[in-house]
Amino acid sequence: MIKKIASVLMSFVLIFSLASATALAADEGKTNIVFWHSMGGEHNETINMLAEQFNASQDKITIEPQYQGSYEESINKLKTAMRTKAGPDIIQIYEGGTRFMADSGFITPMQDIIEKYDLDVSALEENILAYYTVDGKLNSMPFNTSVPILYYNKTLLTEMGYPDGPADWKELKEIALKVVEKADPNVPYGFALWSDPWFFEQPLVQQGIATVDQDNGRSGPATHCVLAESDVPLQVVSAWKDLKDSGALADLGFVNSDITAAFTSGMAAMTMASTGSLRGWLNAIGDKFELGTCFFPPIDKDLPNGGVTLGGASLYVIDNGKGEEMEQAIVEFLRFMTTPETQAFWHIRSGYYPITTKAYELDSVKENMEKYPQFQTAIDQLHFSKNMGFGAIYGSFVEGRDAYKQNIEQMLMGEITPEECIKYSVEDIDRLIHNYNKAN
C-alpha cells in the first residue's frame, strides 16, 4: 500500500513538473522545440553549445536537445512514441533510415517546408542533397554528413615510401604486410578494421553496383537484393578475407572501440573510419605521430570510381499536429542550423562536413584547414563522389546491414566462404525486404 501511495505521489510530482515547465514556456511566450539526437561525447557537447547559441539569438523559441542513445535506439524510440503522436518535433535519423522515414507517415517532408517558407538551399552541397532526395523530394535536412576515409600513420608510411597512403586495397595489403614484417613492437599491426558494413558498401558504390533493385531503391521501393547479379560484391568480400588470411588485417576482433584504440595509440599503421572521427582522433593522437588521411581506396585503382556514398544523419520534421506556430519555429531553427557560421562551427569541432559551400569562405574554416590539412581530404572526397546519390535505400536497410555484417564476420573467422557470405546475405535481405513490404 505504501509503495502504491508513493507511486501515485511520484506521478503527481512528475505531472506537476511537466505542467510547470509548460506553464513557464507559456509565460515566457516561447515555443519549445524538442530535438532528439544521437550525438554522444564531444559531439553532444557541441550540439548543446549550438542550442545555447540559438536560444540566445532570439527570445521566442527554445530548442531542447535530448540525447536518445545510438541511431538504432533513437529510431526505435520514435516508432514507439509515434503510436500516440508523442514523438519529438525534430529528430536526427541516420542515412540507413532514409526509406523507412519516407514511408513512415511520421514526417512533414522537407521539400514542403522549403517551398512553403522559401527556405534557401541553393548553397547546400548537391551531392549530399542527392542522397536524401527520394522520389524526387527532399525529405530531410542534411546535418552531420560524413564519408569513410583511410587514416594512416603518416610518419611511419612516409619512412616506408608511401607518404600519400595506399592507392587501392592491393597496395594497402602490401604496406600492411611490410609493417608486420618489420616486427616493431610499438607498431605490431599493419591494418586494423572492424566489421562495419559501410566499408563493404563503398567499393560497390564506387563502381555503380546496386545492393537492391529499383535503382538501389531510388526509383521505387526495393523488391529484392541484387548482390549476386554482379561479380563485384564477391570480389570485395574476397579481398577482405585475403587481407585477414595474409596477416595484413590485424586479429583484433570486431569491436569498433578496440580498433580505434589500436590506431590512435599508434599500434596499428592504418584503419578506415568516418570523417566524423577526425577531430576526436587528432586530439587523441596528439604528437604521437603525424595523422595522414586519404580517399577511401578502391579494390583496384584501375577500375571505374565514382566515389563513395555518405554516412551520418539528417534532420526530419515530425508531424505531431502541433500547428503553424511550431512549424514556423522549426523553420527558424533550420535557418540557424544551415547558416555558414553554424556549419563552420560544427565542422571544425567535429570533422563532419559543412552542408553549405558558403562555410568554406569563412576565415575560421580556412584557418582550420591550414592548420589541419587532413580536413581537406574529407571535402575533396565529398566533391569527387558523384555516385553519392546512388547509395542504397530500402525500408529494412538497418536490418539488412546487420545481416551482411554477421555474414562478413563469419567469413573472416573461417566459418563460411566468401561465396556463402554473398549467398546468405542475399537470402537474408530478400526475406527482410519481403517482410517489410508485406507489413507496409
XYZ file of C-alpha atoms in Angstrom:
440
model
C 0.000 0.000 0.000
C 2.826 2.402 0.926
C 4.571 1.638 -2.373
C 1.323 2.316 -4.242
C 0.846 5.682 -2.492
C 4.469 6.594 -3.193
C 3.995 5.699 -6.844
C 0.880 7.886 -7.071
C 2.697 10.778 -5.363
C 5.621 10.411 -7.787
C 3.175 10.533 -10.693
C 1.666 13.759 -9.333
C 5.135 15.246 -8.905
C 6.025 14.327 -12.496
C 2.781 15.729 -13.871
C 3.205 18.902 -11.819
C 6.793 19.304 -13.020
C 5.776 18.894 -16.645
C 2.867 21.281 -16.187
C 5.149 23.813 -14.512
C 7.641 23.556 -17.364
C 4.830 24.023 -19.890
C 3.427 26.969 -17.960
C 6.875 28.543 -17.734
C 7.316 28.246 -21.504
C 3.853 29.735 -21.997
C 4.584 32.591 -19.569
C 7.712 33.399 -21.495
C 5.740 33.287 -24.711
C 8.182 30.828 -26.203
C 7.690 27.829 -28.470
C 9.646 24.847 -27.177
C 11.121 22.533 -29.830
C 12.077 19.049 -28.652
C 15.071 17.804 -30.646
C 16.063 14.135 -30.417
C 19.608 13.298 -31.461
C 22.237 10.550 -31.244
C 25.408 12.560 -30.848
C 27.352 11.352 -27.812
C 30.581 12.509 -26.197
C 32.204 15.630 -27.628
C 29.570 15.847 -30.370
C 26.857 16.006 -27.694
C 28.677 18.946 -26.112
C 28.744 20.714 -29.469
C 25.011 20.105 -30.002
C 24.334 21.680 -26.607
C 26.552 24.643 -27.470
C 24.636 25.176 -30.712
C 21.348 25.013 -28.802
C 22.601 27.673 -26.394
C 23.669 29.870 -29.293
C 20.272 29.560 -30.964
C 18.327 30.157 -27.762
C 20.398 33.274 -27.042
C 19.951 34.594 -30.582
C 16.217 35.322 -30.147
C 13.525 35.354 -27.457
C 10.593 33.468 -28.978
C 11.846 29.911 -29.404
C 13.677 27.401 -27.222
C 15.400 24.369 -28.731
C 15.656 21.473 -26.286
C 18.181 18.841 -27.409
C 17.648 15.374 -25.928
C 20.204 12.600 -26.423
C 18.462 9.306 -27.265
C 21.351 6.868 -27.489
C 22.508 5.248 -30.719
C 20.891 5.846 -34.087
C 19.166 2.459 -33.819
C 17.882 3.186 -30.310
C 16.562 6.578 -31.384
C 14.627 5.301 -34.382
C 13.087 2.516 -32.278
C 12.026 5.059 -29.647
C 10.433 7.120 -32.414
C 8.415 4.137 -33.646
C 7.055 3.634 -30.133
C 6.393 7.314 -29.453
C 4.536 7.916 -32.705
C 1.858 5.393 -31.811
C 0.395 8.189 -29.699
C 1.881 11.158 -31.603
C 4.194 11.718 -28.643
C 7.397 11.949 -30.606
C 9.838 14.865 -30.784
C 9.417 17.894 -33.023
C 12.716 17.283 -34.847
C 14.750 14.099 -34.927
C 18.172 13.207 -36.247
C 17.983 9.948 -38.234
C 20.975 8.276 -39.848
C 21.143 7.543 -43.545
C 20.176 3.891 -43.084
C 16.676 5.016 -42.071
C 16.052 7.145 -45.177
C 13.481 4.918 -46.915
C 11.763 3.994 -43.645
C 11.274 7.661 -42.761
C 9.962 8.424 -46.250
C 7.451 5.574 -45.907
C 6.576 6.130 -42.239
C 3.947 8.852 -42.443
C 5.639 10.440 -39.402
C 7.160 13.424 -41.189
C 6.466 16.663 -42.948
C 8.760 16.364 -45.995
C 11.490 18.975 -46.001
C 10.639 19.828 -49.607
C 7.187 21.001 -48.473
C 8.750 23.227 -45.810
C 11.323 24.624 -48.231
C 8.618 25.604 -50.710
C 6.145 26.911 -48.114
C 8.655 29.093 -46.252
C 11.084 29.872 -49.079
C 13.929 28.198 -47.192
C 17.101 28.846 -49.203
C 19.008 25.638 -50.011
C 20.790 26.947 -53.106
C 24.222 26.840 -51.442
C 23.837 23.364 -49.939
C 26.102 20.595 -51.223
C 24.428 18.954 -54.222
C 25.982 15.522 -53.632
C 24.591 15.437 -50.099
C 21.120 16.594 -51.154
C 21.115 13.882 -53.832
C 21.313 11.111 -51.253
C 18.383 12.375 -49.181
C 16.156 13.039 -52.192
C 13.627 10.199 -52.502
C 11.023 10.019 -55.273
C 12.121 13.468 -56.392
C 11.509 15.025 -52.977
C 13.954 16.117 -50.278
C 12.591 14.518 -47.111
C 15.097 15.793 -44.551
C 17.686 18.482 -43.962
C 21.266 17.160 -44.076
C 23.131 17.764 -40.844
C 26.088 15.609 -39.786
C 27.378 14.240 -43.071
C 30.449 12.069 -43.328
C 32.166 9.643 -45.649
C 34.641 6.882 -44.824
C 38.281 7.690 -45.453
C 41.536 5.883 -44.785
C 43.523 7.100 -41.780
C 47.205 6.252 -41.531
C 50.372 6.881 -39.555
C 51.944 9.334 -41.956
C 55.203 9.445 -40.025
C 55.679 5.708 -40.499
C 54.329 5.405 -44.048
C 56.467 8.307 -45.250
C 59.534 6.481 -43.983
C 58.342 3.413 -45.908
C 57.863 5.362 -49.146
C 54.066 5.773 -49.044
C 53.513 9.381 -47.910
C 50.101 9.580 -49.624
C 48.748 6.306 -48.242
C 47.572 3.290 -50.285
C 46.090 3.784 -53.764
C 43.913 0.652 -53.559
C 43.307 -2.471 -51.464
C 46.226 -4.241 -53.185
C 48.669 -1.559 -52.069
C 47.012 -1.472 -48.659
C 47.841 -5.175 -48.269
C 51.407 -4.572 -49.464
C 52.004 -1.787 -46.927
C 50.348 -3.677 -44.071
C 52.476 -6.778 -44.624
C 55.652 -4.670 -44.686
C 54.666 -3.188 -41.319
C 54.063 -6.674 -39.904
C 57.376 -7.943 -41.293
C 59.244 -5.115 -39.532
C 58.132 -6.690 -36.259
C 58.268 -3.351 -34.437
C 56.697 -3.997 -31.005
C 55.425 -0.401 -30.958
C 53.542 -0.883 -34.267
C 52.679 -4.589 -34.465
C 49.651 -4.199 -36.752
C 49.611 -3.140 -40.382
C 45.880 -2.596 -40.834
C 43.083 -2.626 -38.241
C 39.442 -2.681 -39.336
C 36.170 -3.569 -37.678
C 33.283 -5.249 -39.493
C 31.265 -2.148 -40.329
C 29.009 -2.992 -43.323
C 29.581 0.580 -44.536
C 33.052 -0.497 -45.671
C 31.562 -3.307 -47.762
C 29.157 -0.899 -49.466
C 31.713 1.686 -50.584
C 33.519 -0.345 -53.305
C 30.083 -1.210 -54.724
C 29.059 2.451 -54.929
C 32.432 3.369 -56.427
C 31.665 1.080 -59.369
C 27.923 1.786 -59.519
C 26.903 -1.680 -58.322
C 23.498 -1.834 -56.623
C 22.554 -3.703 -53.462
C 18.832 -3.867 -54.272
C 16.671 -3.467 -57.360
C 14.699 -0.366 -58.400
C 17.912 1.618 -58.971
C 19.132 0.777 -55.484
C 15.690 1.557 -54.079
C 15.590 5.055 -55.558
C 13.076 4.726 -58.383
C 10.675 2.785 -56.170
C 10.535 0.533 -53.107
C 13.007 -2.339 -53.426
C 11.616 -5.829 -54.026
C 14.776 -7.949 -53.806
C 18.546 -7.981 -53.322
C 20.779 -7.967 -56.416
C 24.207 -8.537 -54.815
C 24.562 -11.881 -56.607
C 23.912 -10.357 -60.040
C 27.446 -8.892 -60.244
C 30.918 -10.273 -59.520
C 31.927 -7.128 -57.634
C 30.355 -7.939 -54.219
C 32.159 -11.283 -54.198
C 35.418 -9.542 -55.159
C 35.015 -7.156 -52.219
C 34.447 -9.798 -49.545
C 37.158 -11.998 -51.092
C 39.649 -9.118 -50.882
C 38.641 -8.537 -47.249
C 39.133 -12.250 -46.488
C 42.519 -12.186 -48.252
C 43.652 -9.322 -46.021
C 42.732 -11.407 -42.981
C 44.282 -14.665 -44.206
C 47.540 -12.973 -45.273
C 48.074 -11.380 -41.875
C 47.671 -7.852 -43.269
C 44.455 -7.402 -41.251
C 45.036 -7.357 -37.509
C 43.279 -10.043 -35.495
C 41.650 -7.651 -33.039
C 38.040 -8.805 -33.191
C 35.047 -6.791 -34.351
C 34.613 -4.095 -31.695
C 34.971 -0.560 -33.035
C 36.425 0.879 -29.819
C 39.209 -1.724 -29.857
C 40.132 -0.824 -33.431
C 40.076 2.890 -32.618
C 42.313 2.365 -29.589
C 44.806 0.311 -31.626
C 45.120 3.050 -34.237
C 45.124 6.181 -32.088
C 47.673 4.624 -29.717
C 49.993 4.047 -32.685
C 49.863 0.238 -32.579
C 48.157 -0.028 -35.992
C 49.547 1.749 -39.055
C 46.232 2.135 -40.943
C 42.484 1.941 -40.480
C 39.244 3.096 -42.107
C 36.691 5.275 -40.336
C 34.232 8.134 -40.708
C 35.387 11.676 -41.329
C 33.286 12.421 -38.247
C 36.094 10.839 -36.195
C 38.710 13.300 -37.426
C 38.622 15.961 -34.721
C 38.489 13.455 -31.894
C 41.334 11.412 -33.360
C 43.548 14.462 -33.849
C 43.059 15.203 -30.159
C 43.680 11.595 -29.127
C 46.815 11.156 -31.232
C 48.381 14.458 -30.278
C 52.096 14.344 -31.076
C 52.450 10.530 -31.085
C 52.675 10.619 -34.887
C 51.504 12.690 -37.839
C 47.991 11.701 -38.828
C 47.541 11.092 -42.557
C 44.236 10.893 -44.432
C 43.437 9.775 -47.961
C 40.412 8.792 -50.030
C 38.682 5.503 -49.255
C 40.719 3.217 -51.539
C 39.060 1.239 -54.346
C 39.584 -2.502 -54.653
C 41.674 -1.769 -57.747
C 42.802 1.719 -58.765
C 42.290 0.859 -62.451
C 38.566 0.173 -62.032
C 35.834 2.831 -62.521
C 35.478 5.033 -59.449
C 32.528 7.348 -58.960
C 33.337 7.944 -55.324
C 31.692 6.824 -52.123
C 28.293 7.312 -50.554
C 27.644 9.193 -47.361
C 27.089 8.333 -43.748
C 25.949 10.401 -40.827
C 22.440 11.706 -40.456
C 19.884 14.355 -41.313
C 17.074 16.223 -39.543
C 13.426 15.247 -40.000
C 10.460 17.406 -39.051
C 7.940 15.230 -37.212
C 4.264 15.823 -37.948
C 2.800 15.857 -34.444
C -0.137 18.058 -35.344
C 1.177 20.997 -33.306
C 0.206 23.530 -35.930
C 1.620 26.524 -37.734
C 3.359 28.129 -34.762
C 5.528 25.059 -34.166
C 6.272 24.730 -37.885
C 7.389 28.355 -38.103
C 9.613 27.883 -35.048
C 11.209 24.812 -36.604
C 11.902 26.767 -39.798
C 13.776 29.403 -37.791
C 15.873 26.694 -36.175
C 16.620 25.160 -39.589
C 17.678 28.565 -40.906
C 20.080 28.847 -37.972
C 21.463 25.324 -38.442
C 22.195 25.878 -42.141
C 23.992 29.218 -41.840
C 27.671 29.221 -42.868
C 28.669 30.265 -39.337
C 26.802 27.381 -37.654
C 28.073 24.863 -40.166
C 31.650 26.123 -39.805
C 31.438 25.773 -36.028
C 30.047 22.230 -36.325
C 32.609 21.221 -38.974
C 35.649 22.483 -37.064
C 34.604 20.876 -33.785
C 33.548 17.525 -35.281
C 35.083 16.720 -38.657
C 31.659 16.373 -40.287
C 31.158 18.321 -43.500
C 29.621 21.749 -43.592
C 26.483 21.188 -45.654
C 26.736 24.663 -47.191
C 29.516 25.610 -49.583
C 29.497 29.143 -48.137
C 31.130 27.859 -44.948
C 34.392 27.383 -46.859
C 34.562 31.149 -47.425
C 34.848 31.856 -43.687
C 38.237 32.637 -42.141
C 37.675 30.122 -39.335
C 37.342 27.250 -41.826
C 40.306 28.447 -43.885
C 42.495 28.721 -40.791
C 41.407 25.279 -39.575
C 42.188 23.776 -42.983
C 45.611 25.371 -42.999
C 46.402 24.060 -39.538
C 44.840 20.634 -40.125
C 45.096 19.709 -43.834
C 43.530 16.333 -43.006
C 40.137 18.062 -43.218
C 40.757 18.768 -46.916
C 40.699 15.040 -47.715
C 37.137 14.771 -46.500
C 35.983 17.783 -48.505
C 37.769 16.661 -51.665
C 36.228 13.199 -51.438
C 32.756 14.681 -50.980
C 33.104 16.746 -54.157
C 34.672 13.826 -56.038
C 31.843 11.425 -55.147
C 29.357 11.814 -57.976
C 27.797 8.431 -57.080
C 26.767 9.647 -53.612
C 23.104 9.829 -54.610
C 23.305 6.203 -55.785
C 23.746 4.830 -52.257
C 21.203 2.147 -51.407
C 17.951 2.884 -49.595
C 15.297 0.362 -48.616
C 12.906 0.044 -45.716
C 14.796 -2.722 -43.920
C 18.252 -1.298 -44.661
C 19.257 -1.242 -40.979
C 18.454 -4.937 -40.588
C 19.994 -5.712 -43.980
C 23.280 -4.195 -42.874
C 23.206 -6.301 -39.734
C 22.717 -9.389 -41.904
C 25.780 -8.961 -44.079
C 27.817 -7.680 -41.126
C 27.225 -11.018 -39.391
C 27.992 -12.935 -42.579
C 31.221 -10.974 -43.115
C 32.291 -11.723 -39.547
C 31.589 -15.436 -40.022
C 33.590 -15.364 -43.254
C 36.555 -13.640 -41.608
C 36.503 -16.251 -38.840
C 36.617 -19.002 -41.479
C 33.156 -20.352 -40.712
C 31.773 -19.689 -44.215
C 33.302 -18.959 -47.631
C 33.133 -15.613 -49.471
C 30.648 -17.206 -51.875
C 28.438 -18.276 -48.967
C 28.787 -14.807 -47.442
C 27.148 -13.257 -50.511
C 24.606 -16.074 -50.907
C 23.402 -15.859 -47.312
C 23.342 -12.063 -47.421
C 21.085 -12.114 -50.475
C 18.749 -14.605 -48.799
C 18.637 -12.573 -45.584
C 17.988 -9.262 -47.330
C 15.322 -10.788 -49.599
C 13.476 -12.068 -46.537
C 13.758 -8.702 -44.776
C 12.511 -6.774 -47.823
C 9.597 -9.192 -48.280
C 8.551 -8.827 -44.630
C 8.892 -5.032 -44.733
C 6.873 -4.654 -47.932
C 4.207 -7.010 -46.627
C 3.899 -5.024 -43.383
C 3.802 -1.688 -45.218
